[in-house]
XYZ file of C-alpha atoms in Angstrom:
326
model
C -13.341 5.916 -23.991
C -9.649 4.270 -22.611
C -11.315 1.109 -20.462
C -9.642 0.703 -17.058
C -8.573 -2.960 -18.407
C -6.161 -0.798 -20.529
C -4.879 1.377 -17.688
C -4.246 -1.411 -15.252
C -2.325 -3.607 -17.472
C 0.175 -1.218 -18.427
C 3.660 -3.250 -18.367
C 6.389 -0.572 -19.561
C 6.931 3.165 -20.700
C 6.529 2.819 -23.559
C 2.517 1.179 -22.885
C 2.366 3.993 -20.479
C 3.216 7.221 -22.723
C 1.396 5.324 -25.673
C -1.976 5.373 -22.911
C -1.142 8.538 -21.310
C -1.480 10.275 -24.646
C -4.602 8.916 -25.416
C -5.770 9.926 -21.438
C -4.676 13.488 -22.430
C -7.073 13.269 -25.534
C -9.743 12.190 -24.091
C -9.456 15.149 -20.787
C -8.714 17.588 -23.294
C -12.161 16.985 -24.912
C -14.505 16.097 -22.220
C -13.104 18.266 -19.206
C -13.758 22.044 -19.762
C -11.747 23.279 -16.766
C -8.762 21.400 -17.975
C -9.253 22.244 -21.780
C -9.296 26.053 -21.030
C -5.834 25.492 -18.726
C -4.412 24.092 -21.548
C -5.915 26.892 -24.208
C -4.948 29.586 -21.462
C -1.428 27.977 -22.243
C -2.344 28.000 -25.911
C -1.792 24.540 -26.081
C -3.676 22.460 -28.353
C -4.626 18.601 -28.378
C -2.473 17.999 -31.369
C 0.341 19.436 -30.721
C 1.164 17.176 -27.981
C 2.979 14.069 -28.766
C 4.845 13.246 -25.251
C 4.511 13.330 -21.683
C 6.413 16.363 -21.219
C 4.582 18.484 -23.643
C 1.166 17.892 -21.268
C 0.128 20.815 -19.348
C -0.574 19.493 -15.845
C -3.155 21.075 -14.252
C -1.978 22.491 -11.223
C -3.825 21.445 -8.252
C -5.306 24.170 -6.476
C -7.849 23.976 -9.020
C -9.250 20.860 -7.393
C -10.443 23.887 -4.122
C -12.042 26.545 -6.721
C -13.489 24.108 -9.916
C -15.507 21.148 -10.673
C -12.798 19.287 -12.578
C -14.536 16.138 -13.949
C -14.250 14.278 -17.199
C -17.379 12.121 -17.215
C -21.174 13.220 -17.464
C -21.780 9.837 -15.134
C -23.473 10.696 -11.907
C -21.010 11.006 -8.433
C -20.610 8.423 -6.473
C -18.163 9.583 -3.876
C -16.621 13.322 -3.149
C -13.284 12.813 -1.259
C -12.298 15.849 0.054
C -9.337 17.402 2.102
C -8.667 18.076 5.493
C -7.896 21.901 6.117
C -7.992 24.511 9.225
C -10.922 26.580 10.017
C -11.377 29.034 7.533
C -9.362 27.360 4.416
C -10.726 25.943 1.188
C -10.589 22.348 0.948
C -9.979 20.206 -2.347
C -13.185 18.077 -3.858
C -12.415 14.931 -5.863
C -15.403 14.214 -7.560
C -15.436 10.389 -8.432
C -17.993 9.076 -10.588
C -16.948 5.405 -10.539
C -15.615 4.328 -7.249
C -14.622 0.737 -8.870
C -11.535 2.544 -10.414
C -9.850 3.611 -7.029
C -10.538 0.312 -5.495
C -8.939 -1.112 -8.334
C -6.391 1.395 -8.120
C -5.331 0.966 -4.452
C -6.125 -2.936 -4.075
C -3.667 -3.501 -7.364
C -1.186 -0.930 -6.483
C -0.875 -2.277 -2.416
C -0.447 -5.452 -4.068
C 2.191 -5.005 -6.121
C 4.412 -3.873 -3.726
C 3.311 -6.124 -0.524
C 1.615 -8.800 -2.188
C -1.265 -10.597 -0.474
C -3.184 -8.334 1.606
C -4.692 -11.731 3.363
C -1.064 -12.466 4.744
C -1.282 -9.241 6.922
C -3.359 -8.090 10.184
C -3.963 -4.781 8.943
C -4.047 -2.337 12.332
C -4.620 1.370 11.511
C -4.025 4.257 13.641
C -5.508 7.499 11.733
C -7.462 9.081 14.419
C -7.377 12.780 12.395
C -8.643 11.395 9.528
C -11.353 9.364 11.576
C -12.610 12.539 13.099
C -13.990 13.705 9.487
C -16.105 12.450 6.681
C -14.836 11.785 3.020
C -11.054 10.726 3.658
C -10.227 8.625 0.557
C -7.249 7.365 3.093
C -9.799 6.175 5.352
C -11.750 4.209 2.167
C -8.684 2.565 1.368
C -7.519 1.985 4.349
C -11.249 0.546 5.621
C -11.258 -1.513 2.728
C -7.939 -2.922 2.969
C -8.720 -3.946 6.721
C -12.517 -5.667 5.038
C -10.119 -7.985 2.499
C -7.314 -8.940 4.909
C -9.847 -11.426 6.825
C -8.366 -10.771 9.766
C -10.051 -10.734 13.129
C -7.865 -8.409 14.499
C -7.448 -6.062 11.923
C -9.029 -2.674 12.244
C -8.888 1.048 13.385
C -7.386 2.250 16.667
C -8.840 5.853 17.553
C -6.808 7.535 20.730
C -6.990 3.771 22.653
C -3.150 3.317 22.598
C -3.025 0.812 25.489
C -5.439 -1.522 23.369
C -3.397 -1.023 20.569
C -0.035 -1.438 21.952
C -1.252 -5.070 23.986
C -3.028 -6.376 20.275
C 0.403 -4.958 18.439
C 3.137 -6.891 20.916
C 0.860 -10.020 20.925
C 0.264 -10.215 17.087
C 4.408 -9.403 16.600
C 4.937 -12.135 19.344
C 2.580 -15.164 17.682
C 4.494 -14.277 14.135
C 1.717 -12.526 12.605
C 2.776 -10.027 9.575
C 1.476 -6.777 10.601
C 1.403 -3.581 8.597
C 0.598 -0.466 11.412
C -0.582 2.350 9.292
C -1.011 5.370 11.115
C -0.214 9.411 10.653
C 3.086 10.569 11.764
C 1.870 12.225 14.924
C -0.074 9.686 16.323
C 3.219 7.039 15.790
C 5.753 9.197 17.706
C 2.786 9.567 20.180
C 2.541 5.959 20.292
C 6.460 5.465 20.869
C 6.000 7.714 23.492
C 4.097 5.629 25.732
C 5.553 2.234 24.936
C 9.183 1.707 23.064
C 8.843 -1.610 21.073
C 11.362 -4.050 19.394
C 9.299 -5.610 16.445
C 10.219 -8.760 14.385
C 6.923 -8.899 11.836
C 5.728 -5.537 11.518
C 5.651 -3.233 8.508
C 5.579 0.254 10.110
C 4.113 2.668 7.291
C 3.668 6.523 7.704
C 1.040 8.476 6.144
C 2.775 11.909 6.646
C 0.982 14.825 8.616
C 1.379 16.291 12.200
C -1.596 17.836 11.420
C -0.809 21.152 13.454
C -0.304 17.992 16.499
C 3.400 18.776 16.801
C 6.498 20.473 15.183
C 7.460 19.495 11.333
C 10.685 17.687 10.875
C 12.679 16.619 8.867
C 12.149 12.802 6.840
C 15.851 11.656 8.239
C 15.057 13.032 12.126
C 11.414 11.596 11.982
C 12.243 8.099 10.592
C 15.122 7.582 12.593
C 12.592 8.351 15.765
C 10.620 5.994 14.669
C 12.847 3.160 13.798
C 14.197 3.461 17.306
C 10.841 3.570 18.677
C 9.440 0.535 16.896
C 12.981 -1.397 17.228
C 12.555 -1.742 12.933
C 15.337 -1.304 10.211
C 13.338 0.727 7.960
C 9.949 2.864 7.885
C 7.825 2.358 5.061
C 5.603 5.845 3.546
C 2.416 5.888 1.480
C 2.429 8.779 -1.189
C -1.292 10.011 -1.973
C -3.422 12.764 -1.961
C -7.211 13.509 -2.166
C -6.935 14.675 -5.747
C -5.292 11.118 -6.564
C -6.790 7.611 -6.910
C -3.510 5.940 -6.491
C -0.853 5.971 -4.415
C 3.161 5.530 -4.591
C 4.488 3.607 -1.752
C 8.427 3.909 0.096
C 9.968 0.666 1.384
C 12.713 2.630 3.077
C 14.905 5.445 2.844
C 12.209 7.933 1.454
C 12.373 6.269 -2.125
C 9.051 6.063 -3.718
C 8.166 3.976 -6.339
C 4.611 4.399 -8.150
C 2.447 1.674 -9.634
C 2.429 0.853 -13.164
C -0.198 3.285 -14.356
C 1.182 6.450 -11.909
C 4.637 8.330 -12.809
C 5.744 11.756 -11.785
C 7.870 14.408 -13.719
C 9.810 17.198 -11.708
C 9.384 21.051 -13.477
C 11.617 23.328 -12.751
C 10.449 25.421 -10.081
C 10.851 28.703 -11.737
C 9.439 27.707 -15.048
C 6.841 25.494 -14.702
C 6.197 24.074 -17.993
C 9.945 22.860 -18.763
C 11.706 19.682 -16.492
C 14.594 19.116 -14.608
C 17.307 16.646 -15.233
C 16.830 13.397 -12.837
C 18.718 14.304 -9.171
C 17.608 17.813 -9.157
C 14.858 19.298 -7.051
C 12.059 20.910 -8.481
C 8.253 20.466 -7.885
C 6.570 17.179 -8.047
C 3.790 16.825 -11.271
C 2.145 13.618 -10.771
C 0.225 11.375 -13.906
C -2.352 8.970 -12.295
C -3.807 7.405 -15.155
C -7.038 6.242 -12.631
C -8.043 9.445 -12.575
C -9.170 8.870 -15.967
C -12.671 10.850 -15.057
C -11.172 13.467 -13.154
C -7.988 14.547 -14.694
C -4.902 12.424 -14.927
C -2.064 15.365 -14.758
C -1.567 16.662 -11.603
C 0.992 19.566 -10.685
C 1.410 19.102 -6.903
C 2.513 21.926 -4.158
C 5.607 19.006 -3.366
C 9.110 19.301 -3.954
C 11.001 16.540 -4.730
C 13.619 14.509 -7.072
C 13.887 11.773 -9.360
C 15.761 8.977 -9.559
C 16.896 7.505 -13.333
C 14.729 3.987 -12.405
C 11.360 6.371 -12.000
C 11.661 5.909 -8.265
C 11.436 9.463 -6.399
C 11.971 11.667 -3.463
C 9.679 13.964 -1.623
C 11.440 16.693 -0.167
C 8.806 19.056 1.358
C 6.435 22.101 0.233
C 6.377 25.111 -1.380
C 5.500 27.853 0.304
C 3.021 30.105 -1.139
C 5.925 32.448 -2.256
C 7.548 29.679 -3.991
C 5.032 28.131 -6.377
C 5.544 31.023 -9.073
C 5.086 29.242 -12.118
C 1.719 27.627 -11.144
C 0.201 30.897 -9.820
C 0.268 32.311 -12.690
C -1.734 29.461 -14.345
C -4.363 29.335 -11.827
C -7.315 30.848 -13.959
């Protein structure tokens, strides 16, 4: 068994292949859904000796399968959110301690103390249904800041913008975490010119308003909130950790979380750093779940590990991992 001690104190690549091997190992023998993906790709657990030779287990499979590594009994089942009719994914977890490690460490070391912030959260989509793992985090986060203003802000936008142009005012660091639609809604009603706020998008319009483009919707933004930069989370239900922009769309993970980017018409081989090709994502927290994780995002890296995200496949695009979906 790899103790979370090992995962979270992972300090270079070299710790992290020399851990993400042993992860592999260990999913390969207690997690039947992902040791028949990998036998339905005739690989076998020793054969593979690097990152790139691990299948990642594309994640549709988290909609249709129980895909769990640990007999332990569930604590929490994060799930989705999805229109009227669709399947929805189902994160099992059976210890909840490793994504609050996960999240508290990762948010930490990219914006250190989370007691130096007022921690105001507008997520009203995510609010409206039950087992967000967004909404855990987010909850928690607000809990630890010990601030009396921190908290979530439904649709009350007036309440929020008075508490946000008072806080920004006194000198408070703020972080405003909130889904993309309800921030350009936000800017809508009230244009701002903030001096101590971090302004950090979640993605989604949630079917609220059109897509756009990353460039269009940040530059919206950073007129609307009178800020240099807009800061991103990256993280999905089928993760337990997260990989955070401070600008510019670059995302960097936390030391236990990397991604790869496969070629998106053969999905087992990589593409060359700069390139686009679909996001696979290794979250070593998910150590009970499964740790390899072939996304539906398009994306690039950079040579320092830092990476883009780009968009989505469509459903005509993902190819390659259709034809592993057992």
């Amino acid at each position: 068994m790899i103790a979370a001690s090992d995962i979270f104190s992972i300090s270079n690549n070299k710790q992290f292949e020399k851990i993400a091997l042993k992860v592999f190992r260990f999913q390969y023998d207690n997690n039947s859904v992902y040791r028949e993906f990998c036998q339905f790709l005739n690989v076998e657990k020793q054969q593979v000796k690097s990152l790139q030779q691990i299948p990642f287990l594309p994640i549709q499979f988290f909609k249709s399968h129980e895909v769990l590594s640990s007999t332990e009994k569930i604590q929490e089942t994060f799930t989705s959110s999805g229109t009227t009719g669709m399947s929805t994914s189902r994160h099992f977890v059976t210890d909840i301690t490793l994504y609050e490690e996960s999240y508290r460490k990762g948010f930490a070391q990219f914006y250190g103390n989370i007691e130096n912030y007022a921690v105001l959260a507008l997520l009203p989509s995510y609010l409206e249904r039950e087992g967000s793992s967004l909404i855990y985090m987010v909850n928690d986060l607000i809990q630890l800041s010990n601030h009396p203003e921190s908290g979530f802000y439904l649709n009350n936008y007036d309440d929020l913008i008075q508490k946000l142009l008072q806080l920004d005012e006194a000198g408070e660091n703020i972080i405003l975490i909130g889904v993309t639609y309800a921030l350009l809604d936000l800017i809508e009603k009230q244009q701002f010119h903030l001096k101590n706020t971090i302004i950090m998008e979640t993605g989604g319009m949630k079917g609220k308003r059109k897509e756009m483009i990353r460039e269009e919707l940040h530059d919206l933004l950073c007129k609307g909130f009178g800020v240099n930069a807009i800061h991103s989370e990256y993280g999905m239900t089928e993760l337990l950790s997260q990989a955070y922009s401070l600008g510019n769309g670059i995302f960097e993970c936390p030391n236990w979380m990397q991604v790869l980017i496969r070629d998106t018409e053969d999905a087992l081989s990589y593409v060359e750093n700069g390139k686009t090709g679909g996001i696979n994502v290794i979250d070593l927290a998910n150590i009970n779940s499964c740790s390899f994780i072939a996304t539906q995002d398009l994306g690039k890296k950079q040579p320092n590990n830092s990476f883009e995200v780009l968009g989505r496949f469509d459903n005509s695009d993902i190819r390659g991992c259709n034809l592993m979906v057992l």
